[in-house]
Amino acid sequence: MVQNLVPSSLRRFAKNRKAVVGVAMVVLYVAVALLAPALTPYNPTKPDLNLALQAPTLGHPLGNDELGRDILARIIYGARISLMVGLVGTGIALVGGVILGSLSGYFGGWVDTVIMRAMDIMLAFPSFLLALAIVSILGAGLMNLMLAIGIFSIPSFSRVVRGSVLSVKNQDYVEAARAVGLSDLRILVAHILPNCMAPIIVLATMRVATAILTASGLSFLGLGAQPPTPEWGAMLSNGREYLRAAPHLATFPGLAIMFGVLGFNLFGDGLRDALDPRLKNR
Amino acid sequence: MTRNRALALILILALALISVLSGCSGSGGGGKKITFALSVEPKKLDSQDVTDNPSYMVNAMMYENLVTYNEKMELVPQLATKWEGAKDGMSWTFTLRQGVKFHDGTPFNANAVKVSFDRILNPDLKLARYSLYNAFIKSVEVVNDYTVKFNMKFPFGALPQNLAHPAGIIHSPAALQKYGKDIARNPVGTGPYKFKEWVSGDHITVVKNTSYWGEKAKVDQIVVKVVPDANSRVNMLETGEADVAYPVNASDVARLQKSDKVGVIVKPSNRIVYLGINVTQKPFDNPKVRQAMNYAVNKKAIVDKILLNLGEEQLSPLGPNNWGYVAQKPYEYNPDKAKQLLQEAGVKPGTKVTLWTPDGRYLMDRQVSEAVQADLQAVGFQVEFKKWEWTTYLTELDKLAKGNHQLFLLGWAPSTGDADWGLRPLFQTGETNNYALYSNKTADDLIKKGMSATDEKERLQTYADLQKFLWEDAPMIFLYSVKQTVGVSKKVTGLVVHPLEMLYFDKIDKTK
C-alpha cells in the first residue's frame, strides 16, 4: 500500500503548482537557517548605536533597528530560531500525539475514553490561549515556548492518529498478524502505524506553520525568546513602537513570519492533496 | 456558494450598522471630558502607600496637601493658609483653611490632619511612605479645630517642603474608618475631582467636585486610560481619542512637534534613571566590580541615540534640579578599563547575571536596558534579560526578602526636590526604595548629619560629601537624567507639567 502510494503521489504533487512553490519556500527557508553565518557579515545581537533606526542602505539592505543592529542579519538568524521552535515544538507534539492516539485507537475501551476526554478538555481551550497559559506557568523563554507549543499541539495529533488506527486495525493483515500471535506492541509499531503515516505527515507539516506563528505571537507578547535573541515575533513587537518613525523595523520581520508560515502551509496543502487516494482522479 | 456570499453580505451590513450605532452612542455623552492616556496603571490610589509617580499623578486629582509647590517650585498654601516654625526648630504650627469639605461631606479640620498623619506614622500599618515622615516627625497635636502642631524629633527646618510631598495628603477620616486599607480603591479627598470608578487594567474615572472650595474644575470628567503601548498612545492623541498622552516616545517627539493638531511639552525633570545593583550578591559586593560596570556602559551613546537627547548623562547619585546637586567627574566609557578592573576583582568572563527592566514606564526604558545588556556582555558578563509589567515589577522588587534580583532598571524623582529625599530612600540602610540593599556606615552617617543640620552651608557641604562618596562607591550604574515628554492636543489648555515630574489637571480645559 505504502509502496504504491509514493510514485503516484509524487506525480500528483509535482503537478500542483502551489505545492511546488511551497516546497521552494520551505527549502529556501531551511537553507537560510542552516547557512546563516555564511549569508551575513553582521552579528545579529551586537548593537551599534551610531546606526540606530537607519533606513535601508546598500550596506544594510533592510536597514537597522532601534539599537543599530542589522535587520537582515537578525531575520536570517531569526530563521534558525523559528525553524527550531517549529520543528522541536511539532516533534514533541508528534511523539506525544502518536503514543496517545495509537494507544487510544488500538485498545479502545476505557483507555480510549480517558485519553480522548483529556484531549477534549485541552481542545476546549482556544489553542493560543492554552499555549499562553502553559508559558505563563512555566515562565518565559525559548525552551518553555517549545514545550508549550508541543503540548498544545498534542490533541490534534492524537485525534488524527486515533482515527487512522481505528480505520486500519480491523484490516485483514492486522487480523493475520494477530492470529500468528504477534504482540500488541509489534502489531502497532510494525503493521498499523506505517499505514497511518500519510495523515500524520500532512498534519506535521501544517503544524510547523502553526508552531512558527504561535511562537511569534508569544514572543510578540514578550513570553518567548528574550533579548537580544533575534526572534521574529519579538522584533515585530519592538518595531511596533517605531511604526511611524521607522516602519522598516516592523515590516520586514512581519514579512519573514508570513513567508515561513505560507511556505509550510502550501507545502502541507500540497502533501494532503497528493497523499489522499480519494483525490486520485481529480 | 451564492448562499455563502449572501450570508457574508448580511454579516458585513450588520457589522457596519453596529459600528455606526455604537459611534452615535459614543459621542452622545454630555459635558467636557479629558482622556489621559498613561503608560502604566497606578498601583494604588493612596499616596501614603505608594512610591511611584503615576499613582501620585492620578491621586493628586482628588487629594490635597497642607502646602504644595507651584510650577516655579515655590511653596504655596493649599489646605493650610499659613504656617510657622518654632524658634528652636522643634515644632511647626499650621493654620488650616476653613469651610473645606471632603467628597463624602466630612468637614476638613485639625482632627482630619492628625488622623491622616497618625495613619502614615503608624508602624503597624507598614505604609510605603512611613519612613519619609517617621524620620523627623515625633507627633501631631490638635491645638484647636483649625490649628495643628507638628512636633519634631530634632530641630528640623524642611518640614513644609516635606509636607508638599504627594504622601502628605489628607484623607477623609470617615472614609478611612469605613474602608481601612481599601481606601486605595475608594479614595476620598478634598481635591477638585472626586473618584467615580476604577476598572482594573483599563481605566480610572474622576468627576468634577462641584462643591470644591477653590477655583472649580473646568471639565466634567477625566478618564485615565491605561495604554502601555507607546504607539497606541500617540495614535490616540492624533485621532483625538486621547487629549493627553504620557510619556511620548523619543522617536515620536520631532514628528509630533510639527503637527498642527497636537503638541509635545518637553520639560526637564529631577529624575534619574539608573541601573540598580543588588550589592549583597557576589560579585557586586565589590566596589571595583560596580565601578567597572560604570566604565563598561556607554551612557553618552544611550542619551544621544536612544533618548535622542531627551536626557542627560547622570553625573551624581542625586538628580539635577534638586537642591544640593553637585556634578561629579564622569565615569568615561572605557571597556578596556572595565575588563581590567573585573579581572583585578577576580570576575571570570561568562559570569551570569540577570537584568530586570520595565517596558514603557520610563522614556525608552526597554531599549536602554538592551543597550546596557550589550555593553555588559562586551566586557564579559553573560546577561539574562527579563521584562516586567510595571505593577508586578514593583511588587516583586518590594519583596526584597527573596533577594534574587541582581540588576534592575529604575528611576527616582524625589517629590520634595531636596537632597535628603533624593538620596536617603535609595541609600540609607533598610530604607523603602533601597532595592540595592546598600548599607554603608559612612553613607548612613552623612545622611543623618544632612537631615539634622540646621545651617544651610553645613547641609550643602554634607550632601556634597555624600554625593562624592556614593559616586565612588557606585552602588548603581549611573545612567541618565531624563526629560518629561507629554503629548497634548492643541484643544487642551491649562495642563501643568511640573518639574517634580507630576502632571496637574486642576486647571485643565478643552475647546470643542
Tab-separated table of C-alpha atoms in Angstrom, chain A residues 68-251:
chain	number	residue	atom	x	y	z
A	68	GLY	CA	21.570	49.808	15.243
A	69	ARG	CA	21.636	46.053	14.625
A	70	ASP	CA	21.411	44.903	11.017
A	71	ILE	CA	17.818	43.788	10.419
A	72	LEU	CA	18.705	41.409	7.593
A	73	ALA	CA	21.194	39.630	9.850
A	74	ARG	CA	18.551	39.400	12.576
A	75	ILE	CA	15.997	37.973	10.173
A	76	ILE	CA	18.491	35.423	8.834
A	77	TYR	CA	19.443	34.274	12.332
A	78	GLY	CA	15.797	34.525	13.326
A	79	ALA	CA	15.024	31.839	10.733
A	80	ARG	CA	17.090	29.442	12.848
A	81	ILE	CA	15.074	30.233	15.941
A	82	SER	CA	11.714	29.900	14.168
A	83	LEU	CA	12.715	26.705	12.442
A	84	MET	CA	13.983	25.230	15.682
A	85	VAL	CA	10.806	26.194	17.520
A	86	GLY	CA	8.694	24.848	14.645
A	87	LEU	CA	10.476	21.526	14.410
A	88	VAL	CA	11.055	20.870	18.102
A	89	GLY	CA	7.542	22.005	19.034
A	90	THR	CA	5.989	19.815	16.357
A	91	GLY	CA	8.341	16.965	17.270
A	92	ILE	CA	7.159	16.985	20.862
A	93	ALA	CA	3.553	17.021	19.698
A	94	LEU	CA	4.219	14.254	17.191
A	95	VAL	CA	5.752	11.898	19.723
A	96	GLY	CA	3.119	12.645	22.363
A	97	GLY	CA	0.244	12.528	19.899
A	98	VAL	CA	1.310	9.299	18.220
A	99	ILE	CA	1.737	7.481	21.521
A	100	LEU	CA	-1.559	8.668	22.999
A	101	GLY	CA	-3.507	8.369	19.745
A	102	SER	CA	-2.366	4.877	18.889
A	103	LEU	CA	-2.961	3.573	22.414
A	104	SER	CA	-6.368	5.125	22.344
A	105	GLY	CA	-7.315	3.781	18.916
A	106	TYR	CA	-5.808	0.327	19.302
A	107	PHE	CA	-7.018	-0.613	22.755
A	108	GLY	CA	-10.305	1.281	22.808
A	109	GLY	CA	-12.490	0.857	25.874
A	110	TRP	CA	-11.639	2.834	28.991
A	111	VAL	CA	-8.131	3.694	27.733
A	112	ASP	CA	-9.737	5.377	24.754
A	113	THR	CA	-12.300	7.167	26.884
A	114	VAL	CA	-9.775	8.542	29.374
A	115	ILE	CA	-7.271	9.724	26.755
A	116	MET	CA	-9.822	11.224	24.411
A	117	ARG	CA	-11.739	13.054	27.144
A	118	ALA	CA	-8.443	14.534	28.326
A	119	MET	CA	-7.728	15.650	24.762
A	120	ASP	CA	-11.243	17.107	24.511
A	121	ILE	CA	-10.580	19.178	27.591
A	122	MET	CA	-7.410	20.560	26.039
A	123	LEU	CA	-9.176	21.222	22.748
A	124	ALA	CA	-11.882	23.137	24.576
A	125	PHE	CA	-9.374	25.966	25.093
A	126	PRO	CA	-8.534	28.169	22.152
A	127	SER	CA	-5.114	26.849	21.184
A	128	PHE	CA	-3.244	30.144	21.541
A	129	LEU	CA	-4.743	30.716	24.968
A	130	LEU	CA	-3.640	27.259	26.029
A	131	ALA	CA	-0.070	27.941	24.857
A	132	LEU	CA	-0.182	31.284	26.651
A	133	ALA	CA	-1.324	29.625	29.866
A	134	ILE	CA	1.385	26.960	29.650
A	135	VAL	CA	4.140	29.536	29.085
A	136	SER	CA	2.799	31.648	31.938
A	137	ILE	CA	3.077	28.664	34.242
A	138	LEU	CA	6.491	27.516	33.021
A	139	GLY	CA	7.932	31.019	32.674
A	140	ALA	CA	9.080	32.946	29.614
A	141	GLY	CA	11.926	31.642	27.493
A	142	LEU	CA	12.682	29.708	24.331
A	143	MET	CA	12.735	26.215	25.876
A	144	ASN	CA	9.427	26.680	27.628
A	145	LEU	CA	7.996	28.156	24.460
A	146	MET	CA	8.806	25.000	22.517
A	147	LEU	CA	7.370	22.857	25.290
A	148	ALA	CA	4.164	24.880	25.328
A	149	ILE	CA	3.770	24.638	21.578
A	150	GLY	CA	4.418	20.918	21.746
A	151	ILE	CA	1.878	20.344	24.485
A	152	PHE	CA	-0.885	22.359	22.920
A	153	SER	CA	-0.474	20.501	19.602
A	154	ILE	CA	-0.721	17.025	21.149
A	155	PRO	CA	-4.539	16.768	20.986
A	156	SER	CA	-4.752	17.364	17.238
A	157	PHE	CA	-2.120	14.713	16.580
A	158	SER	CA	-3.659	12.181	18.917
A	159	ARG	CA	-7.089	12.567	17.325
A	160	VAL	CA	-5.776	12.109	13.795
A	161	VAL	CA	-3.655	9.127	14.818
A	162	ARG	CA	-6.548	7.537	16.674
A	163	GLY	CA	-8.814	7.885	13.662
A	164	SER	CA	-6.256	6.315	11.337
A	165	VAL	CA	-5.512	3.490	13.745
A	166	LEU	CA	-9.224	2.744	14.051
A	167	SER	CA	-9.609	2.522	10.279
A	168	VAL	CA	-6.616	0.216	9.909
A	169	LYS	CA	-6.833	-2.056	12.934
A	170	ASN	CA	-9.575	-4.311	11.552
A	171	GLN	CA	-7.883	-4.876	8.198
A	172	ASP	CA	-7.199	-8.499	7.283
A	173	TYR	CA	-3.438	-8.230	7.542
A	174	VAL	CA	-3.734	-6.999	11.095
A	175	GLU	CA	-6.046	-9.890	11.896
A	176	ALA	CA	-3.464	-12.155	10.326
A	177	ALA	CA	-0.658	-10.706	12.398
A	178	ARG	CA	-2.741	-11.207	15.486
A	179	ALA	CA	-3.551	-14.799	14.515
A	180	VAL	CA	0.161	-15.521	14.152
A	181	GLY	CA	0.490	-14.412	17.764
A	182	LEU	CA	2.430	-11.168	17.461
A	183	SER	CA	2.452	-8.881	20.482
A	184	ASP	CA	0.267	-5.778	20.588
A	185	LEU	CA	3.293	-3.506	20.533
A	186	ARG	CA	4.722	-5.185	17.468
A	187	ILE	CA	1.424	-5.105	15.619
A	188	LEU	CA	1.041	-1.441	16.438
A	189	VAL	CA	4.565	-0.373	15.521
A	190	ALA	CA	5.287	-2.672	12.593
A	191	HIS	CA	1.898	-3.059	10.949
A	192	ILE	CA	-0.538	-0.360	11.910
A	193	LEU	CA	1.485	2.854	12.284
A	194	PRO	CA	3.314	2.608	8.922
A	195	ASN	CA	-0.088	2.622	7.274
A	196	CYS	CA	-1.189	5.702	9.166
A	197	MET	CA	1.783	7.806	8.062
A	198	ALA	CA	0.125	9.865	5.328
A	199	PRO	CA	-2.228	11.947	7.506
A	200	ILE	CA	0.451	12.261	10.194
A	201	ILE	CA	2.974	13.695	7.734
A	202	VAL	CA	0.429	16.148	6.376
A	203	LEU	CA	-0.601	17.279	9.835
A	204	ALA	CA	3.010	17.628	10.980
A	205	THR	CA	3.837	19.894	8.057
A	206	MET	CA	0.857	22.108	8.715
A	207	ARG	CA	1.584	22.184	12.436
A	208	VAL	CA	5.087	23.508	11.793
A	209	ALA	CA	3.412	26.573	10.291
A	210	THR	CA	1.113	26.886	13.304
A	211	ALA	CA	4.074	26.478	15.644
A	212	ILE	CA	6.020	29.263	13.929
A	213	LEU	CA	3.037	31.561	14.085
A	214	THR	CA	2.279	30.764	17.727
A	215	ALA	CA	5.917	31.226	18.696
A	216	SER	CA	5.951	34.616	17.021
A	217	GLY	CA	2.728	35.513	18.772
A	218	LEU	CA	4.027	34.545	22.193
A	219	SER	CA	7.320	36.346	21.610
A	220	PHE	CA	5.355	39.367	20.443
A	221	LEU	CA	3.739	39.356	23.865
A	222	GLY	CA	7.176	39.101	25.493
A	223	LEU	CA	6.759	35.484	26.595
A	224	GLY	CA	9.072	33.845	24.125
A	225	ALA	CA	12.681	34.465	23.267
A	226	GLN	CA	14.283	37.112	25.468
A	227	PRO	CA	16.544	39.906	24.167
A	228	PRO	CA	18.915	40.001	22.430
A	229	THR	CA	17.756	36.787	20.678
A	230	PRO	CA	16.679	37.735	17.150
A	231	GLU	CA	13.186	36.255	17.207
A	232	TRP	CA	10.807	37.489	14.508
A	233	GLY	CA	7.798	37.997	16.748
A	234	ALA	CA	9.838	39.917	19.300
A	235	MET	CA	11.360	42.039	16.526
A	236	LEU	CA	7.893	42.835	15.246
A	237	SER	CA	6.752	43.753	18.739
A	238	ASN	CA	9.722	46.043	19.387
A	239	GLY	CA	9.488	47.585	15.937
A	240	ARG	CA	5.846	48.444	16.529
A	241	GLU	CA	6.933	51.322	18.794
A	242	TYR	CA	8.662	52.919	15.808
A	243	LEU	CA	5.938	52.245	13.269
A	244	ARG	CA	5.630	55.934	12.369
A	245	ALA	CA	9.270	56.977	12.613
A	246	ALA	CA	10.943	53.893	11.117
A	247	PRO	CA	8.415	51.471	9.577
A	248	HIS	CA	11.107	49.087	8.314
A	249	LEU	CA	11.654	47.838	11.878
A	250	ALA	CA	8.309	46.060	11.982
A	251	THR	CA	7.670	45.450	8.286
